[in-house]
Amino acid sequence: MERDDTREGLHCLVTGATGYIGGRLVPELLVAGHRVRCLARSPDRLRDHPWANHAEVLGGDVTDAGSVARALEGVDVAYYLVHSMSSGKDFEETDRRAARIFAEQARAAGVRRIVHLSGLTPAGVPEDGLSPHLRSRAEVARILLDSGVPATVLRAAVVIGSGSASFEMLRYLTERLPVMVTPSWVRTRIQPVAVRDVLGALVGSARMPSHISRTFDVGGPDVLTYRQMMLRYATVAGLPRRVVLSLPFLTPGLSSHWVGLVTPVPASLARPLTESLRHEVVCHEHDISRYVAGPPAGPTGFDDAVRLALRRVREARVSTRWSSASVPGAPSDPLPTDPGWAGGSLYDDQRELAVDAPPGALWRVIEGIGGDNGWYSFPLAWAVRGCLDRLAGGVGLRRGRRDAAHLRVGDSLDFWRVEEIEPGRLLRLRAEMRLPGLAWLEMRVSTGADGRTRYRQRALFHPRGLLGQAYWWSVSPFHAIVFGGMARNIARAAASKAACAPGRAPAA
C-alpha cells in the first residue's frame, strides 16, 4: 500500500466505518499516511473489508460516553459519520444525544479537529421548515461546531457512487421504469457530487488550519433536476430514453411506498430520502477549495460519476477479488458490506451436488464442456438458443472451442468466453450472446467436510433495464430443467469417468 510520507501521519478515528462513506474513507486515510482507528457497534461487520488488517477496530457506540472516550484516546482527528436513518419518533433525540457525547469527549481528549459529513440544506428555509432528517443533520452539525474543538462540517446533497442509498434509488427507478409517473420532487434542483470528491474533501480536511471551524458546501459541477438526473443516467447506462411525468399529489409518505414497491430500497430508508428531495439543494459557496486541493482534473461531472459507479459492478459483484484483495478498489465501487440491495440487480441460480468421483475427474468434465461435448443439458434448448442468437446478429453456437480438452483465459467457447480459470477449481464463463444485460456461468470443484467431492454451479445475470428484468423472469421457469439438469449430468459424467478409469472397476 503506497503512502504519502511527505508529512507525519495523523491518528484518525472514524465512526460509522460500517456505513457507506466510512467504509470508503478508511482506505483513503490509510493511503494518505494516517493511522486509523474505527469505532463500530458491530466490529465483525468490518472483517471482510480489504483494509481490515491495516486499521485498529474497537467495539462501541457513540451513545456510550465510556466507549467514545476510549476510542478518542490519542486521536488527532475524529471523523463523525453517523446519522440515524430510521423514521421513529426518537431518532432526532438519539442523534442529538450522540453528537453531544461525541463533542464533549472530543474536547476532553484534546482532539485537534472534528470532521463531519452533513446534508446540504436549502438557503432561506428555517429549520422547522426542513424535513426531519435534514433538520436533525443541521442540529448535529451545530452541536459539533459549538464543541470547543475546531470542526469541519462538509454539506453534500446526493452522493453518486455504487452503494449510496441516494444513487441506488436513482439507479433502480431509472432502470426499471421506462415510463415513470413520479412525485413533484422530480423537478427539484439538486447539485450531486461524486463520492470520490466527497472522500477527497474529507481526507483533506484532516489538515485544515486550526483556526478554521465552519461548514463548507461540497458539490459537483452540475446542477440538475431529479428528472434530468434520471434521463442522463439512462443515457450513460445505455438505456432507451425514459419518459418522466410528475404528479403533484404524491406525498413523501406515498412516494416512499412507491419507491419501496418499484425498487429494493427499503421504504423506511426511501422516506427520509424522498422527504429531503422536497428542497432545492444547491451549493452557495465553494470555499473548501481554499483549504483542500481538489481533483487535478477538477470536480467530477455527473455523467462521469455515474460511469464510475457503473463500470465495475460486474467485477465487484461477480468475482471473488474482495476475499483476497489487500487494497480497495475505486471509491465508486461496491464494497462487501454494502446492503444486499445495493449495486444493481444481480440474479443468481445456484446448484450444488455431491459427486461420486475424485476432484480431478470432475474437473476434466468441466474443462471439456461445450463444442462437440455439448452442455450436458437439454440439447434442443441450447440449439434453439444458439439459433435465436444468430438471428439476432449474435455468434450462436458456431464457434465451438479452440482445444477439445483444455481451456485458457480469453478462449471463445460457443457463445461464451472464458473469463477466469483456476485449474482444478474454477471455470467462469462470460456470455457473448445477445442479451439485455450481462451473464456468467460459473463452475467450481471443492472437497466437502465429509471428504466428498462437491460441484457448485452458478448462473448469474445482471439485467439492463426493464427488458432485462423481463428476460430473466421469462426464462427462470426453465432453469430447473436447463441448469438443474446440467449440474446433475456433469456429476454423472464425472462419476462415469472415474468408474471407467484404469485400475478401477466399473460401478455396479
Coordinates of C-alpha atoms in Angstrom, one line a residue:
M1 CA 0.0 0.0 0.0
E2 CA 1.6 3.3 -1.1
R3 CA 1.6 6.1 1.5
D4 CA 2.2 9.8 1.5
D5 CA 5.2 10.2 3.7
T6 CA 5.9 13.9 3.0
R7 CA 4.3 14.8 6.3
E8 CA 3.9 12.9 9.5
G9 CA 0.6 10.9 9.6
L10 CA -2.2 11.8 11.9
H11 CA -4.0 9.5 14.2
C12 CA -7.6 9.4 13.0
L13 CA -10.8 8.0 14.5
V14 CA -13.6 7.0 12.0
T15 CA -17.1 6.4 13.4
G16 CA -19.6 4.9 11.0
A17 CA -16.9 2.7 9.3
T18 CA -19.6 0.1 8.6
G19 CA -21.6 2.7 6.6
Y20 CA -21.3 3.8 3.0
I21 CA -18.9 6.8 3.4
G22 CA -17.0 5.5 6.4
G23 CA -16.1 2.2 4.8
R24 CA -14.7 4.0 1.8
L25 CA -12.9 6.7 3.8
V26 CA -10.7 4.4 5.9
P27 CA -8.6 3.2 3.0
E28 CA -8.2 6.7 1.7
L29 CA -6.9 7.8 5.0
L30 CA -4.5 4.9 5.1
V31 CA -3.2 5.7 1.7
A32 CA -2.7 9.3 2.8
G33 CA -0.3 8.0 5.5
H34 CA -2.6 8.3 8.5
R35 CA -3.1 5.8 11.3
V36 CA -6.8 4.8 11.6
R37 CA -8.9 3.5 14.4
C38 CA -12.6 2.6 13.8
L39 CA -15.4 2.6 16.4
A40 CA -18.2 0.3 15.4
R41 CA -21.2 -1.3 17.2
S42 CA -20.6 -4.5 15.2
P43 CA -16.8 -4.9 14.7
D44 CA -17.4 -8.2 12.9
R45 CA -19.0 -6.4 10.0
L46 CA -15.6 -4.9 9.2
R47 CA -13.8 -8.3 8.8
D48 CA -14.4 -8.6 5.1
H49 CA -13.1 -5.1 4.2
P50 CA -9.9 -5.2 2.2
W51 CA -8.3 -2.8 4.7
A52 CA -9.4 -4.7 7.8
N53 CA -5.8 -5.7 8.7
H54 CA -4.5 -2.2 8.3
A55 CA -6.7 -0.4 10.8
E56 CA -7.5 -0.7 14.5
V57 CA -11.1 -1.7 15.3
L58 CA -12.8 -1.0 18.6
G59 CA -16.3 -2.1 19.6
G60 CA -18.5 0.6 21.0
D61 CA -21.4 3.0 20.5
V62 CA -21.5 6.8 20.0
T63 CA -24.3 7.0 22.6
D64 CA -22.0 5.5 25.2
A65 CA -19.6 8.1 26.7
G66 CA -17.2 5.4 28.0
S67 CA -16.6 3.7 24.7
V68 CA -16.3 7.1 22.9
A69 CA -13.7 8.3 25.5
R70 CA -11.7 5.1 25.0
A71 CA -11.9 5.4 21.2
L72 CA -10.7 9.1 21.3
E73 CA -7.6 8.4 23.4
G74 CA -4.5 9.8 21.5
V75 CA -6.6 10.8 18.4
D76 CA -5.7 13.9 16.4
V77 CA -8.7 14.0 14.0
A78 CA -12.1 12.5 14.8
Y79 CA -14.5 11.7 11.9
Y80 CA -18.1 11.7 12.9
L81 CA -20.0 9.9 10.2
V82 CA -23.1 8.5 11.9
H83 CA -26.7 9.5 11.4
S84 CA -29.9 7.7 12.1
M85 CA -31.9 6.9 9.1
S86 CA -34.9 5.5 11.0
S87 CA -38.2 7.1 10.9
G88 CA -39.1 6.5 14.5
K89 CA -40.2 9.3 16.8
D90 CA -37.0 9.3 18.8
F91 CA -34.3 9.4 16.1
E92 CA -33.8 13.2 16.5
E93 CA -33.2 12.9 20.2
T94 CA -30.8 9.9 19.6
D95 CA -28.8 11.9 17.1
R96 CA -28.7 14.9 19.4
R97 CA -27.5 12.9 22.4
A98 CA -24.9 11.1 20.4
A99 CA -23.5 14.3 18.9
R100 CA -23.3 15.9 22.4
I101 CA -21.5 12.9 23.9
F102 CA -19.0 12.9 21.0
A103 CA -18.4 16.7 21.2
E104 CA -17.8 16.5 25.0
Q105 CA -15.5 13.6 24.8
A106 CA -13.5 15.0 21.9
R107 CA -12.9 18.2 23.8
A108 CA -11.9 16.2 26.9
A109 CA -9.5 14.1 24.9
G110 CA -7.7 17.1 23.3
V111 CA -8.7 16.1 19.8
R112 CA -7.3 18.7 17.3
R113 CA -10.3 18.6 14.8
I114 CA -13.7 17.0 14.3
V115 CA -14.7 16.3 10.7
H116 CA -18.4 15.7 9.9
L117 CA -20.3 15.0 6.7
S118 CA -23.8 16.5 6.8
G119 CA -26.6 17.2 4.4
L120 CA -26.8 20.3 2.2
T121 CA -29.7 22.4 3.4
P122 CA -31.6 24.9 1.2
A123 CA -30.9 28.6 1.7
G124 CA -33.6 30.7 3.2
V125 CA -35.6 27.8 4.7
P126 CA -35.9 27.8 8.5
E127 CA -35.0 24.6 10.3
D128 CA -38.7 24.0 11.3
G129 CA -39.4 24.0 7.5
L130 CA -36.9 21.3 6.7
S131 CA -37.6 17.6 6.6
P132 CA -37.0 15.8 9.9
H133 CA -33.7 14.2 8.7
L134 CA -32.3 17.4 7.2
R135 CA -33.3 19.3 10.4
S136 CA -31.5 16.7 12.5
R137 CA -28.4 16.8 10.4
A138 CA -28.3 20.6 10.7
E139 CA -28.7 20.3 14.5
V140 CA -25.9 17.7 14.8
A141 CA -23.6 20.0 12.7
R142 CA -24.3 22.9 15.1
I143 CA -23.5 20.8 18.1
L144 CA -20.2 19.7 16.7
L145 CA -19.3 23.3 15.7
D146 CA -20.1 24.5 19.2
S147 CA -18.0 21.8 20.8
G148 CA -14.9 23.9 21.5
V149 CA -12.9 21.7 19.1
P150 CA -12.2 23.1 15.7
A151 CA -14.7 21.4 13.3
T152 CA -15.1 21.0 9.6
V153 CA -18.6 20.2 8.5
L154 CA -19.0 19.3 4.9
R155 CA -22.5 19.6 3.5
A156 CA -23.4 17.4 0.5
A157 CA -26.6 16.7 -1.4
V158 CA -27.0 13.5 -3.5
V159 CA -23.7 11.4 -3.4
I160 CA -23.1 9.5 -6.6
G161 CA -21.5 6.1 -6.1
S162 CA -22.5 2.5 -6.2
G163 CA -23.9 1.6 -2.7
S164 CA -25.0 5.2 -1.9
A165 CA -28.7 5.0 -1.0
S166 CA -29.5 8.1 -3.0
F167 CA -27.7 6.7 -6.0
E168 CA -29.3 3.3 -5.7
M169 CA -32.7 4.8 -5.6
L170 CA -31.9 6.7 -8.8
R171 CA -30.4 3.6 -10.4
Y172 CA -33.4 1.4 -9.8
L173 CA -36.1 3.9 -10.7
T174 CA -34.4 4.7 -14.0
E175 CA -33.6 1.1 -14.9
R176 CA -36.9 -0.4 -14.0
L177 CA -39.3 2.2 -15.3
P178 CA -39.2 3.2 -19.0
V179 CA -42.3 5.4 -18.3
M180 CA -42.4 6.9 -14.9
V181 CA -45.3 8.7 -13.1
T182 CA -43.4 10.5 -10.4
P183 CA -43.9 12.9 -7.5
S184 CA -43.4 16.6 -8.0
W185 CA -39.9 16.5 -6.4
V186 CA -38.5 15.3 -9.8
R187 CA -38.5 19.0 -10.7
T188 CA -36.3 19.9 -7.6
R189 CA -32.9 21.3 -8.5
I190 CA -30.0 19.3 -7.0
Q191 CA -26.2 19.6 -7.1
P192 CA -25.0 16.0 -6.9
V193 CA -21.4 15.1 -6.0
A194 CA -19.2 12.1 -6.9
V195 CA -18.2 10.0 -3.9
R196 CA -14.6 10.3 -4.8
D197 CA -14.8 14.1 -4.5
V198 CA -16.5 13.8 -1.1
L199 CA -13.8 11.5 0.1
G200 CA -11.1 13.8 -1.2
A201 CA -12.6 16.7 0.8
L202 CA -12.9 14.5 3.9
V203 CA -9.3 13.4 3.8
G204 CA -8.0 16.9 3.0
S205 CA -10.0 18.3 6.0
A206 CA -7.8 16.4 8.4
R207 CA -5.0 19.0 7.8
M208 CA -7.2 22.1 7.7
P209 CA -5.7 25.1 9.6
S210 CA -6.5 25.1 13.3
H211 CA -8.3 28.5 13.3
I212 CA -10.9 27.3 10.7
S213 CA -14.1 26.0 12.2
R214 CA -17.1 26.2 9.9
T215 CA -19.4 24.5 7.3
F216 CA -18.4 24.0 3.7
D217 CA -20.7 23.1 0.8
V218 CA -19.4 20.3 -1.5
G219 CA -20.9 19.6 -4.8
G220 CA -20.1 18.6 -8.4
P221 CA -20.1 21.0 -11.4
D222 CA -23.7 20.1 -12.5
V223 CA -27.0 21.5 -11.1
L224 CA -29.8 19.2 -12.3
T225 CA -33.4 18.4 -11.5
Y226 CA -34.0 14.8 -10.4
R227 CA -35.8 14.3 -13.7
Q228 CA -32.6 15.4 -15.6
M229 CA -30.6 13.1 -13.4
M230 CA -32.8 10.1 -14.4
L231 CA -32.6 10.9 -18.1
R232 CA -28.8 11.4 -18.0
Y233 CA -28.4 8.2 -16.0
A234 CA -30.3 6.3 -18.8
T235 CA -28.1 7.7 -21.4
V236 CA -24.9 6.8 -19.6
A237 CA -26.2 3.3 -18.8
G238 CA -27.2 2.7 -22.4
L239 CA -30.9 2.6 -21.7
P240 CA -33.6 3.8 -24.1
R241 CA -34.8 7.4 -23.4
R242 CA -37.1 7.5 -20.3
V243 CA -40.5 9.3 -20.2
V244 CA -40.9 11.1 -16.8
L245 CA -44.3 12.5 -15.8
S246 CA -44.9 14.2 -12.4
L247 CA -47.9 14.1 -10.2
P248 CA -48.2 16.8 -7.5
F249 CA -50.5 14.9 -5.2
L250 CA -47.9 12.2 -4.3
T251 CA -46.9 13.0 -0.7
P252 CA -43.5 12.0 0.7
G253 CA -45.2 9.1 2.5
L254 CA -46.8 7.8 -0.7
S255 CA -43.6 8.5 -2.5
S256 CA -41.6 6.3 -0.1
H257 CA -44.1 3.4 -0.6
W258 CA -43.9 3.9 -4.3
V259 CA -40.1 3.8 -4.3
G260 CA -40.3 0.7 -2.0
L261 CA -42.6 -1.0 -4.4
V262 CA -40.5 -0.2 -7.6
T263 CA -37.1 -0.6 -6.1
P264 CA -35.4 -2.9 -3.4
V265 CA -34.5 0.2 -1.4
P266 CA -36.5 -0.2 1.9
A267 CA -39.4 2.1 2.3
S268 CA -38.0 3.1 5.8
L269 CA -34.9 4.4 4.0
A270 CA -36.7 5.8 1.0
R271 CA -38.9 8.0 3.2
P272 CA -36.1 10.3 4.5
L273 CA -34.6 10.4 1.1
T274 CA -37.8 11.5 -0.6
E275 CA -38.6 13.9 2.1
S276 CA -35.3 15.6 1.6
L277 CA -35.9 15.9 -2.1
R278 CA -38.7 18.4 -1.5
H279 CA -36.0 21.1 -1.0
E280 CA -33.7 22.6 -3.6
V281 CA -30.1 21.7 -2.5
V282 CA -27.6 23.7 -4.4
C283 CA -24.2 24.9 -3.1
H284 CA -23.9 28.5 -2.3
E285 CA -20.1 28.6 -1.9
H286 CA -17.1 26.6 -2.8
D287 CA -14.7 27.8 -0.1
I288 CA -13.4 24.3 0.6
S289 CA -11.1 24.8 -2.4
R290 CA -9.1 27.4 -0.5
Y291 CA -8.0 24.8 2.1
V292 CA -8.3 21.4 0.4
A293 CA -6.8 20.6 -3.0
G294 CA -9.5 19.3 -5.4
P295 CA -9.0 16.6 -8.1
P296 CA -6.3 17.5 -10.6
A297 CA -8.9 17.4 -13.4
G298 CA -11.5 19.4 -11.4
P299 CA -14.7 18.3 -9.8
T300 CA -16.2 15.1 -11.3
G301 CA -19.2 15.8 -13.5
F302 CA -22.5 13.9 -13.1
D303 CA -22.1 11.7 -16.2
D304 CA -18.5 10.7 -15.2
A305 CA -19.6 10.0 -11.7
V306 CA -22.3 7.6 -13.0
R307 CA -19.8 5.9 -15.3
L308 CA -17.5 5.3 -12.4
A309 CA -20.4 3.9 -10.3
L310 CA -21.4 1.5 -13.1
R311 CA -18.1 0.5 -14.6
R312 CA -17.0 -2.1 -12.1
V313 CA -20.3 -3.5 -10.8
R314 CA -19.5 -6.7 -12.8
E315 CA -16.2 -7.3 -11.2
A316 CA -17.2 -6.3 -7.7
R317 CA -20.4 -8.3 -7.6
V318 CA -19.4 -11.4 -9.5
S319 CA -15.7 -12.0 -8.9
T320 CA -14.2 -13.1 -5.7
R321 CA -11.5 -10.5 -5.6
W322 CA -12.7 -9.0 -2.3
S323 CA -11.8 -12.1 -0.4
S324 CA -8.2 -11.8 -1.2
A325 CA -7.6 -8.2 -2.0
S326 CA -5.2 -6.2 0.2
V327 CA -6.2 -2.8 -1.1
P328 CA -9.6 -1.4 -2.0
G329 CA -10.9 -0.7 -5.5
A330 CA -12.0 2.7 -6.6
P331 CA -14.2 4.7 -4.2
S332 CA -17.2 4.3 -6.5
D333 CA -17.0 0.5 -6.4
P334 CA -19.4 -1.6 -4.3
L335 CA -18.0 -3.0 -1.0
P336 CA -18.7 -6.4 0.5
T337 CA -20.6 -4.7 3.4
D338 CA -22.9 -2.7 1.3
P339 CA -26.6 -3.6 1.7
G340 CA -27.8 -6.5 -0.4
W341 CA -30.0 -4.2 -2.5
A342 CA -27.0 -2.0 -3.5
G343 CA -25.1 -2.4 -6.7
G344 CA -28.0 -3.1 -9.0
S345 CA -29.9 -6.3 -9.5
L346 CA -27.9 -9.5 -9.8
Y347 CA -30.0 -12.6 -10.3
D348 CA -28.4 -15.9 -9.2
D349 CA -29.3 -19.5 -9.9
Q350 CA -27.2 -21.8 -7.7
R351 CA -26.9 -25.6 -7.8
E352 CA -24.6 -27.8 -5.6
L353 CA -24.2 -31.5 -5.6
A354 CA -22.0 -34.2 -4.1
V355 CA -20.2 -36.1 -6.8
D356 CA -19.1 -39.8 -6.7
A357 CA -15.8 -39.0 -8.3
P358 CA -12.4 -37.5 -7.3
P359 CA -12.0 -33.8 -8.0
G360 CA -9.7 -34.4 -10.9
A361 CA -12.4 -36.4 -12.8
L362 CA -15.0 -33.7 -12.2
W363 CA -12.6 -31.0 -13.4
R364 CA -11.9 -32.9 -16.6
V365 CA -15.6 -32.9 -17.4
I366 CA -15.9 -29.2 -16.6
E367 CA -12.9 -28.2 -18.7
G368 CA -14.2 -30.2 -21.6
I369 CA -17.6 -28.6 -21.7
G370 CA -19.1 -27.1 -24.9
G371 CA -18.1 -27.6 -28.5
D372 CA -18.6 -31.3 -29.6
N373 CA -19.1 -32.3 -25.9
G374 CA -22.2 -30.1 -25.6
W375 CA -23.6 -28.6 -22.4
Y376 CA -24.9 -31.7 -20.6
S377 CA -28.5 -30.5 -20.6
F378 CA -31.5 -30.4 -22.9
P379 CA -29.5 -30.2 -26.2
L380 CA -32.6 -28.9 -28.1
A381 CA -32.9 -25.9 -25.8
W382 CA -29.2 -25.0 -26.3
A383 CA -29.6 -25.4 -30.1
V384 CA -32.7 -23.2 -30.2
R385 CA -30.9 -20.6 -28.0
G386 CA -28.0 -20.6 -30.4
C387 CA -30.2 -20.2 -33.5
L388 CA -32.1 -17.3 -31.9
D389 CA -28.8 -15.6 -31.1
R390 CA -27.7 -15.9 -34.7
L391 CA -31.0 -14.5 -35.9
A392 CA -30.4 -11.5 -33.6
G393 CA -27.0 -11.0 -35.0
G394 CA -25.0 -12.8 -32.4
V395 CA -22.4 -15.5 -32.6
G396 CA -24.6 -18.5 -31.8
L397 CA -23.0 -21.9 -31.1
R398 CA -20.9 -22.0 -34.2
R399 CA -17.6 -21.0 -32.7
G400 CA -17.0 -24.3 -30.8
R401 CA -13.8 -24.4 -28.8
R402 CA -10.0 -24.0 -29.5
D403 CA -8.9 -27.2 -27.9
A404 CA -11.0 -30.3 -27.2
A405 CA -9.7 -30.8 -23.7
H406 CA -8.1 -27.6 -22.3
L407 CA -9.2 -24.0 -21.8
R408 CA -7.4 -20.8 -21.1
V409 CA -8.5 -17.3 -20.2
G410 CA -9.8 -15.5 -23.3
D411 CA -10.8 -18.6 -25.2
S412 CA -14.2 -18.5 -27.0
L413 CA -16.5 -21.3 -26.1
D414 CA -19.6 -21.4 -28.3
F415 CA -21.4 -18.2 -27.3
W416 CA -19.4 -17.9 -24.1
R417 CA -15.9 -16.6 -23.4
V418 CA -13.5 -17.9 -20.6
E419 CA -13.2 -15.0 -18.2
E420 CA -11.4 -16.8 -15.4
I421 CA -9.9 -20.3 -14.9
E422 CA -8.2 -21.8 -11.8
P423 CA -7.1 -25.3 -12.9
G424 CA -8.8 -27.9 -10.9
R425 CA -11.1 -25.4 -9.0
L426 CA -12.9 -22.8 -11.0
L427 CA -14.2 -22.0 -14.5
R428 CA -16.1 -18.8 -15.1
L429 CA -17.6 -18.0 -18.5
R430 CA -19.0 -14.7 -19.7
A431 CA -21.9 -14.8 -22.1
E432 CA -21.4 -13.2 -25.5
M433 CA -24.8 -14.0 -26.9
R434 CA -27.2 -11.1 -27.5
L435 CA -28.8 -10.4 -24.1
P436 CA -30.5 -7.4 -22.4
G437 CA -27.8 -7.5 -19.7
L438 CA -24.6 -9.3 -18.6
A439 CA -24.5 -13.0 -17.8
W440 CA -22.0 -15.5 -16.4
L441 CA -21.8 -19.2 -15.8
E442 CA -19.5 -20.4 -13.0
M443 CA -18.5 -23.9 -12.2
R444 CA -16.5 -24.8 -9.1
V445 CA -14.8 -28.0 -7.7
S446 CA -14.2 -28.4 -4.0
T447 CA -14.0 -31.1 -1.3
G448 CA -16.6 -31.0 1.5
A449 CA -16.1 -31.6 5.2
D450 CA -17.1 -35.2 4.7
G451 CA -14.3 -35.7 2.2
R452 CA -16.6 -36.0 -0.8
T453 CA -16.2 -34.0 -4.0
R454 CA -18.6 -31.1 -4.4
Y455 CA -19.8 -29.4 -7.6
R456 CA -21.1 -25.9 -7.4
Q457 CA -22.7 -24.2 -10.3
R458 CA -23.9 -20.6 -10.6
A459 CA -25.7 -18.8 -13.4
L460 CA -25.7 -15.1 -12.9
F461 CA -27.5 -12.3 -14.7
H462 CA -27.2 -8.5 -14.3
P463 CA -30.2 -7.1 -16.2
R464 CA -30.1 -3.9 -18.2
G465 CA -33.4 -2.0 -17.9
L466 CA -36.9 -3.3 -17.8
L467 CA -36.3 -5.6 -20.8
G468 CA -33.5 -7.3 -18.8
Q469 CA -35.8 -7.8 -15.9
A470 CA -38.5 -9.3 -18.2
Y471 CA -35.9 -11.6 -19.8
W472 CA -34.8 -13.1 -16.5
W473 CA -38.3 -13.8 -15.2
S474 CA -39.4 -15.2 -18.6
V475 CA -36.6 -17.8 -18.7
S476 CA -36.3 -18.5 -14.9
P477 CA -39.1 -21.2 -15.0
F478 CA -36.9 -23.3 -17.3
H479 CA -33.8 -23.1 -15.1
A480 CA -34.6 -26.2 -13.2
I481 CA -34.6 -28.1 -16.4
V482 CA -31.6 -26.5 -18.1
F483 CA -29.3 -25.6 -15.2
G484 CA -30.6 -28.3 -12.8
G485 CA -30.2 -31.0 -15.5
M486 CA -26.8 -29.6 -16.4
A487 CA -25.5 -29.9 -12.8
R488 CA -26.8 -33.5 -12.5
N489 CA -25.4 -34.6 -15.8
I490 CA -22.0 -33.1 -15.2
A491 CA -21.9 -35.0 -11.8
R492 CA -22.9 -38.3 -13.6
A493 CA -20.4 -37.8 -16.3
A494 CA -17.6 -37.3 -13.7
A495 CA -18.7 -40.4 -11.8
S496 CA -18.7 -42.4 -15.1
K497 CA -15.2 -41.2 -16.0
A498 CA -14.0 -42.1 -12.5
A499 CA -15.6 -45.6 -12.7
C500 CA -14.0 -46.3 -16.1
A501 CA -10.6 -45.0 -15.2
P502 CA -7.8 -47.6 -15.4
G503 CA -7.4 -49.6 -12.3
R504 CA -11.0 -49.1 -11.2
A505 CA -13.8 -51.5 -11.6
P506 CA -17.0 -50.1 -13.3
A507 CA -19.7 -49.0 -10.9
A508 CA -22.5 -51.5 -10.4

